[in-house]
Amino acid sequence: MKKFTCVQDAGPLDIALAMAAEVKANPFADSHLGKNKTLLMIFFDSSLRTRLSTQKAAMNLGMNVIVLDINQGAWKLETEKGVIMDGDKSEHILEAIPVMASYCNIIGVRSFARFESKANDYNEVILSQFIKYSGKPVFSMEAATRHPLQSFADLITIEEYKTVARPKVLLTWAPHPKALPQAVPNSFAEWMNETDYEFVITHPKGYELSPDFVKNAKVEYDIEAAYKGADFVYAKNWSVFSDPNYGQILNIDRSWMVDSRKMQLTNNAKFMHCLPVRRNMIVSDEVIDGPDSIVVQEAANRVVSAQVVLREMLKTL
Ligand code: AN0
Ligand code: CP
């Protein structure tokens, strides 16, 4: 694996899931594979889970790890080409990428949607420059349009907890006070669409995701019908995708919060969220603290998804 930015990079999902099971059962089986190999994790945005789980995965493989928070101590980076650099940015990404790449063997990048230009976000201008100019295997730790390590961990978790062969998986929008990217729901949809699950998306009118990610998934605007019989309820907030309101919040309708009343419509559904989650905005205390909440197990599987990706990248070095 030379790059991991989307579901296609994972290869056939049955094989990816088998690798995940292998890694989970025996996390130190490949502890020599990463000897004298360095992972550089570059964060343009905050993180708890991605930072810790990816570092743990690298340590399980015997790698050395360097973490750089671009916004804390590094030079401010210019990312636009051809500009006169007379502002507050001291260094251009065109030098910074090959320099950073010279210090490591594998690069992980976190760079969220900026909401300044939909074209820049959906063309992944930051992540694609790392792929183009680093000469090293690059993986996404959540980019502008996708969060593949999260979606892979979500798939692993659903496979572990499903009680029927073909579960109904509901992705529901939920309210949040700040505008959030579409990366997590886009990516979740992209991965779910590669399975044979019954995959349903529900959200208020105006929050339609890009058709490139929704594909043939059922979009159900009747929230009760959407919840009915669901085996998994995956909550996430996202901001508007469609023009002219790209990146904005249309409403924070609290009635969309995942609560016990809605969960009672389901087939004892498990509750999932990528975290961090705002309690009593996205989900009620009762649901997230209840026996069907698997958010911590889901987060724990982030080590597994990261370790599969790093292992397969190490094998190509
Ligand atoms: C981010 C998002 O919605 O993309 C990261 C989630 C993993 N969430 C927040 O910024 C709260
Ligand atoms: N789910 C997730 O990626 O969490 P962090 O933003 O804390 O890394």
Short mmCIF file of C-alpha atoms and ligand atoms in Angstrom, two decimals:
data_model
loop_
_atom_site.label_atom_id
_atom_site.label_comp_id
_atom_site.label_asym_id
_atom_site.label_seq_id
_atom_site.Cartn_x
_atom_site.Cartn_y
_atom_site.Cartn_z
CA MET A 1 0.00 0.00 0.00
CA LYS A 2 1.57 3.29 -1.14
CA LYS A 3 -1.28 5.59 -0.19
CA PHE A 4 -4.37 5.39 1.99
CA THR A 5 -6.83 8.19 1.41
CA CYS A 6 -10.07 6.47 0.36
CA VAL A 7 -11.84 3.10 0.43
CA GLN A 8 -10.29 1.94 -2.86
CA ASP A 9 -6.82 2.14 -1.28
CA ALA A 10 -7.84 -0.52 1.26
CA GLY A 11 -8.27 -3.15 -1.48
CA PRO A 12 -11.00 -5.78 -1.20
CA LEU A 13 -12.76 -5.23 2.14
CA ASP A 14 -12.97 -8.93 3.04
CA ILE A 15 -9.18 -9.09 2.88
CA ALA A 16 -8.80 -5.81 4.81
CA LEU A 17 -11.14 -7.17 7.51
CA ALA A 18 -9.19 -10.43 7.69
CA MET A 19 -5.98 -8.41 8.18
CA ALA A 20 -7.72 -6.38 10.90
CA ALA A 21 -8.72 -9.58 12.72
CA GLU A 22 -5.11 -10.82 12.45
CA VAL A 23 -3.67 -7.58 13.84
CA LYS A 24 -6.23 -7.47 16.64
CA ALA A 25 -5.61 -11.07 17.70
CA ASN A 26 -1.84 -10.68 17.67
CA PRO A 27 -0.82 -7.01 17.77
CA PHE A 28 2.90 -7.68 18.26
CA ALA A 29 3.32 -10.31 15.53
CA ASP A 30 5.07 -7.77 13.27
CA SER A 31 6.98 -5.88 15.94
CA HIS A 32 10.22 -6.09 13.92
CA LEU A 33 8.75 -4.84 10.65
CA GLY A 34 9.10 -1.20 11.68
CA LYS A 35 12.60 -1.40 13.13
CA ASN A 36 14.60 1.72 12.16
CA LYS A 37 11.60 3.07 10.26
CA THR A 38 10.12 6.44 11.15
CA LEU A 39 6.52 7.58 10.97
CA LEU A 40 5.94 11.33 10.79
CA MET A 41 2.44 12.45 11.78
CA ILE A 42 1.62 16.00 10.71
CA PHE A 43 -1.39 17.71 12.27
CA PHE A 44 -2.89 20.87 10.80
CA ASP A 45 -5.92 20.26 13.11
CA SER A 46 -6.54 18.98 16.63
CA SER A 47 -6.83 15.31 17.54
CA LEU A 48 -7.06 12.95 20.48
CA ARG A 49 -7.87 9.52 19.04
CA THR A 50 -6.04 9.71 15.71
CA ARG A 51 -2.86 10.94 17.35
CA LEU A 52 -2.79 8.32 20.11
CA SER A 53 -4.14 5.32 18.20
CA THR A 54 -1.85 5.84 15.20
CA GLN A 55 1.17 6.30 17.44
CA LYS A 56 0.23 3.13 19.35
CA ALA A 57 -0.18 1.23 16.08
CA ALA A 58 3.27 2.38 14.95
CA MET A 59 4.78 1.38 18.30
CA ASN A 60 3.19 -2.09 18.02
CA LEU A 61 5.06 -2.40 14.71
CA GLY A 62 8.35 -1.29 16.27
CA MET A 63 8.46 2.08 14.47
CA ASN A 64 9.86 5.38 15.68
CA VAL A 65 7.32 8.20 15.67
CA ILE A 66 7.66 11.96 15.21
CA VAL A 67 4.59 14.17 15.67
CA LEU A 68 4.41 17.72 14.34
CA ASP A 69 1.61 20.12 15.20
CA ILE A 70 1.94 22.65 12.42
CA ASN A 71 0.09 25.32 14.36
CA GLN A 72 2.15 24.94 17.52
CA GLY A 73 5.75 25.92 17.02
CA ALA A 74 6.25 25.27 13.30
CA TRP A 75 6.49 28.11 10.76
CA LYS A 76 3.17 29.17 9.33
CA LEU A 77 2.88 27.43 5.97
CA GLU A 78 1.79 28.97 2.68
CA THR A 79 -0.19 26.42 0.66
CA GLU A 80 -1.17 28.47 -2.43
CA LYS A 81 1.15 28.37 -5.43
CA GLY A 82 2.48 31.52 -7.10
CA VAL A 83 1.74 33.98 -4.29
CA ILE A 84 4.03 36.80 -3.15
CA MET A 85 4.83 35.73 0.39
CA ASP A 86 4.63 39.16 2.04
CA GLY A 87 2.08 38.14 4.68
CA ASP A 88 2.38 36.20 7.93
CA LYS A 89 3.40 32.88 6.36
CA SER A 90 7.14 32.21 6.59
CA GLU A 91 7.53 28.96 4.67
CA HIS A 92 6.00 27.39 1.58
CA ILE A 93 4.59 23.89 1.63
CA LEU A 94 6.61 23.19 -1.56
CA GLU A 95 9.84 23.20 0.50
CA ALA A 96 8.31 22.01 3.75
CA ILE A 97 6.95 18.74 2.31
CA PRO A 98 10.22 17.37 0.85
CA VAL A 99 12.13 18.54 3.93
CA MET A 100 9.71 16.76 6.28
CA ALA A 101 9.76 13.71 4.00
CA SER A 102 13.55 13.53 4.24
CA TYR A 103 13.23 12.80 7.97
CA CYS A 104 10.86 9.81 7.74
CA ASN A 105 9.68 6.74 5.83
CA ILE A 106 5.89 7.11 6.08
CA ILE A 107 3.78 10.27 6.47
CA GLY A 108 0.34 10.71 8.04
CA VAL A 109 -1.47 14.01 7.43
CA ARG A 110 -4.48 15.59 9.13
CA SER A 111 -5.86 18.61 7.30
CA PHE A 112 -9.58 19.39 7.55
CA ALA A 113 -11.79 21.25 5.09
CA ARG A 114 -11.15 24.98 5.43
CA PHE A 115 -14.57 26.06 4.03
CA GLU A 116 -12.85 28.92 2.16
CA SER A 117 -13.17 27.26 -1.23
CA LYS A 118 -15.28 24.20 -1.93
CA ALA A 119 -13.08 23.42 -4.95
CA ASN A 120 -9.91 23.49 -2.84
CA ASP A 121 -11.52 21.30 -0.18
CA TYR A 122 -13.00 18.76 -2.60
CA ASN A 123 -9.74 18.66 -4.63
CA GLU A 124 -7.85 17.88 -1.41
CA VAL A 125 -5.24 20.54 -2.17
CA ILE A 126 -3.16 19.89 0.97
CA LEU A 127 -3.22 16.08 1.06
CA SER A 128 -2.61 15.79 -2.69
CA GLN A 129 0.52 17.95 -2.43
CA PHE A 130 1.91 15.60 0.21
CA ILE A 131 1.28 12.69 -2.14
CA LYS A 132 2.83 14.53 -5.08
CA TYR A 133 5.91 16.08 -3.45
CA SER A 134 6.93 13.80 -0.56
CA GLY A 135 7.98 10.68 -2.47
CA LYS A 136 6.87 8.67 0.59
CA PRO A 137 3.78 6.56 1.37
CA VAL A 138 1.12 8.97 2.64
CA PHE A 139 -2.03 8.22 4.61
CA SER A 140 -4.91 10.45 5.58
CA MET A 141 -5.55 11.07 9.26
CA GLU A 142 -8.73 12.96 8.16
CA ALA A 143 -8.46 15.20 5.16
CA ALA A 144 -10.96 17.65 3.68
CA THR A 145 -13.36 15.09 2.24
CA ARG A 146 -12.68 11.75 3.95
CA HIS A 147 -11.57 10.09 7.19
CA PRO A 148 -10.64 6.58 6.01
CA LEU A 149 -8.93 5.33 9.20
CA GLN A 150 -12.16 6.15 11.04
CA SER A 151 -14.38 4.46 8.45
CA PHE A 152 -12.19 1.36 8.43
CA ALA A 153 -12.43 1.18 12.25
CA ASP A 154 -16.20 1.71 11.96
CA LEU A 155 -16.48 -1.21 9.55
CA ILE A 156 -14.38 -3.44 11.83
CA THR A 157 -16.66 -2.48 14.75
CA ILE A 158 -19.87 -3.20 12.84
CA GLU A 159 -18.52 -6.59 11.78
CA GLU A 160 -17.72 -7.38 15.43
CA TYR A 161 -21.13 -6.34 16.79
CA LYS A 162 -23.56 -7.31 14.04
CA THR A 163 -26.11 -9.97 14.96
CA VAL A 164 -27.54 -10.46 11.47
CA ALA A 165 -25.64 -11.11 8.25
CA ARG A 166 -26.88 -7.96 6.56
CA PRO A 167 -27.50 -5.29 9.22
CA LYS A 168 -29.43 -2.08 8.66
CA VAL A 169 -26.97 0.76 9.26
CA LEU A 170 -28.38 4.25 9.72
CA LEU A 171 -26.23 7.36 9.33
CA THR A 172 -28.08 10.23 10.98
CA TRP A 173 -27.26 13.93 10.99
CA ALA A 174 -27.43 15.45 14.47
CA PRO A 175 -27.21 19.05 15.68
CA HIS A 176 -23.97 20.81 16.64
CA PRO A 177 -23.22 24.45 17.42
CA LYS A 178 -20.19 24.77 15.08
CA ALA A 179 -19.85 24.09 11.36
CA LEU A 180 -18.17 20.71 10.90
CA PRO A 181 -16.72 19.12 7.75
CA GLN A 182 -18.48 16.43 5.70
CA ALA A 183 -15.38 14.20 5.83
CA VAL A 184 -16.66 11.69 8.39
CA PRO A 185 -20.13 11.14 6.85
CA ASN A 186 -18.72 11.16 3.29
CA SER A 187 -16.18 8.56 4.21
CA PHE A 188 -18.61 6.44 6.23
CA ALA A 189 -20.97 6.42 3.23
CA GLU A 190 -18.12 5.53 0.88
CA TRP A 191 -17.18 2.51 3.00
CA MET A 192 -20.77 1.40 3.73
CA ASN A 193 -21.55 1.53 0.01
CA GLU A 194 -18.81 -1.07 -0.53
CA THR A 195 -20.58 -3.54 1.80
CA ASP A 196 -23.80 -5.51 1.30
CA TYR A 197 -25.41 -3.87 4.37
CA GLU A 198 -28.73 -2.04 4.14
CA PHE A 199 -27.38 1.51 4.34
CA VAL A 200 -29.73 4.44 5.03
CA ILE A 201 -28.91 8.13 5.51
CA THR A 202 -31.24 10.60 7.24
CA HIS A 203 -30.84 14.36 7.66
CA PRO A 204 -32.89 17.55 7.53
CA LYS A 205 -33.58 18.95 4.06
CA GLY A 206 -30.63 21.06 2.92
CA TYR A 207 -27.96 18.77 4.37
CA GLU A 208 -27.66 16.49 1.33
CA LEU A 209 -24.14 15.08 1.00
CA SER A 210 -22.27 14.95 -2.29
CA PRO A 211 -23.87 12.42 -4.68
CA ASP A 212 -20.35 11.06 -5.27
CA PHE A 213 -20.45 9.68 -1.72
CA VAL A 214 -24.19 8.97 -1.32
CA LYS A 215 -24.27 6.89 -4.54
CA ASN A 216 -27.12 4.37 -4.26
CA ALA A 217 -27.66 4.69 -0.50
CA LYS A 218 -31.26 5.30 0.53
CA VAL A 219 -31.83 8.86 1.75
CA GLU A 220 -34.85 8.75 4.10
CA TYR A 221 -36.26 12.12 5.20
CA ASP A 222 -38.84 10.51 7.50
CA ILE A 223 -36.79 10.15 10.66
CA GLU A 224 -39.03 7.48 12.24
CA ALA A 225 -38.90 5.33 9.10
CA ALA A 226 -35.13 5.81 9.04
CA TYR A 227 -34.67 4.52 12.60
CA LYS A 228 -37.18 1.69 12.25
CA GLY A 229 -35.44 -1.69 12.48
CA ALA A 230 -31.93 -0.21 12.41
CA ASP A 231 -29.18 -2.43 13.84
CA PHE A 232 -26.64 0.42 14.06
CA VAL A 233 -27.25 4.13 14.52
CA TYR A 234 -24.22 6.16 13.47
CA ALA A 235 -24.61 9.82 14.42
CA LYS A 236 -22.62 12.73 13.03
CA ASN A 237 -23.07 16.39 12.45
CA TRP A 238 -21.99 17.97 9.20
CA SER A 239 -22.36 21.38 7.61
CA VAL A 240 -24.07 22.10 4.30
CA PHE A 241 -22.44 20.67 1.17
CA SER A 242 -24.60 22.33 -1.51
CA ASP A 243 -23.99 25.77 -2.98
CA PRO A 244 -24.49 28.55 -2.08
CA ASN A 245 -24.40 27.53 1.59
CA TYR A 246 -21.28 25.31 1.51
CA GLY A 247 -19.74 24.99 4.98
CA GLN A 248 -22.60 26.73 6.74
CA ILE A 249 -25.12 25.71 9.39
CA LEU A 250 -28.78 25.93 8.33
CA ASN A 251 -30.28 24.90 11.65
CA ILE A 252 -29.37 23.29 14.92
CA ASP A 253 -32.74 21.57 15.25
CA ARG A 254 -32.41 19.78 18.59
CA SER A 255 -35.17 17.32 17.65
CA TRP A 256 -32.55 15.45 15.56
CA MET A 257 -30.54 14.48 18.68
CA VAL A 258 -30.23 10.71 19.13
CA ASP A 259 -32.35 9.91 22.20
CA SER A 260 -33.99 6.87 23.81
CA ARG A 261 -37.33 7.52 22.14
CA LYS A 262 -35.77 7.22 18.67
CA MET A 263 -33.58 4.29 19.68
CA GLN A 264 -36.73 2.42 20.77
CA LEU A 265 -37.78 2.34 17.10
CA THR A 266 -34.69 0.31 16.22
CA ASN A 267 -33.77 -3.35 16.42
CA ASN A 268 -31.86 -2.78 19.71
CA ALA A 269 -29.43 -0.76 17.65
CA LYS A 270 -25.88 -0.15 18.75
CA PHE A 271 -25.02 3.54 18.99
CA MET A 272 -21.86 4.71 17.20
CA HIS A 273 -20.05 8.04 16.86
CA CYS A 274 -16.47 8.75 15.80
CA LEU A 275 -15.95 11.09 18.81
CA PRO A 276 -15.40 13.76 20.01
CA VAL A 277 -19.13 14.07 20.67
CA ARG A 278 -21.14 16.83 22.32
CA ARG A 279 -23.48 15.25 24.85
CA ASN A 280 -27.10 16.34 24.82
CA MET A 281 -26.56 17.99 21.42
CA ILE A 282 -25.70 14.98 19.23
CA VAL A 283 -26.76 12.25 21.67
CA SER A 284 -28.50 12.12 25.04
CA ASP A 285 -26.58 11.03 28.13
CA GLU A 286 -28.97 8.10 28.45
CA VAL A 287 -28.06 6.69 25.02
CA ILE A 288 -24.31 7.23 25.14
CA ASP A 289 -24.10 5.90 28.70
CA GLY A 290 -26.44 2.99 27.91
CA PRO A 291 -25.56 -0.65 27.25
CA ASP A 292 -25.92 -0.29 23.46
CA SER A 293 -23.33 2.46 23.11
CA ILE A 294 -20.14 1.12 21.50
CA VAL A 295 -18.30 4.41 21.01
CA VAL A 296 -15.33 3.41 23.16
CA GLN A 297 -14.95 0.03 21.44
CA GLU A 298 -15.19 1.88 18.11
CA ALA A 299 -12.41 4.28 19.15
CA ALA A 300 -10.29 1.34 20.37
CA ASN A 301 -10.50 -0.15 16.87
CA ARG A 302 -8.69 2.91 15.54
CA VAL A 303 -5.44 1.21 16.62
CA VAL A 304 -6.39 -1.79 14.49
CA SER A 305 -7.22 0.17 11.33
CA ALA A 306 -4.05 2.25 11.65
CA GLN A 307 -1.92 -0.82 12.27
CA VAL A 308 -3.21 -2.59 9.15
CA VAL A 309 -2.42 0.47 7.04
CA LEU A 310 1.05 1.00 8.54
CA ARG A 311 1.87 -2.70 8.27
CA GLU A 312 0.95 -2.81 4.59
CA MET A 313 2.92 0.38 3.92
CA LEU A 314 5.98 -0.92 5.79
CA LYS A 315 5.91 -4.04 3.59
CA THR A 316 6.45 -1.86 0.49
CA LEU A 317 9.53 0.00 1.82
C1 AN0 B 1 -14.11 16.74 13.44
C2 AN0 B 1 -15.06 16.54 12.27
O1 AN0 B 1 -16.27 16.63 12.43
O2 AN0 B 1 -14.57 16.28 11.15
C3 AN0 B 1 -13.29 15.51 13.71
C4 AN0 B 1 -14.04 14.24 13.91
C5 AN0 B 1 -13.17 13.06 13.99
N1 AN0 B 1 -14.88 17.05 14.63
C6 AN0 B 1 -14.79 18.21 15.25
O3 AN0 B 1 -14.11 19.11 14.79
C7 AN0 B 1 -15.57 18.38 16.52
N1 CP B 2 -12.39 10.22 15.71
C1 CP B 2 -11.28 10.96 15.60
O1 CP B 2 -10.63 11.02 14.57
O2 CP B 2 -10.94 11.61 16.74
P1 CP B 2 -9.80 12.70 16.90
O3 CP B 2 -10.27 13.94 16.14
O4 CP B 2 -9.70 12.95 18.37
O5 CP B 2 -8.53 12.19 16.31
#
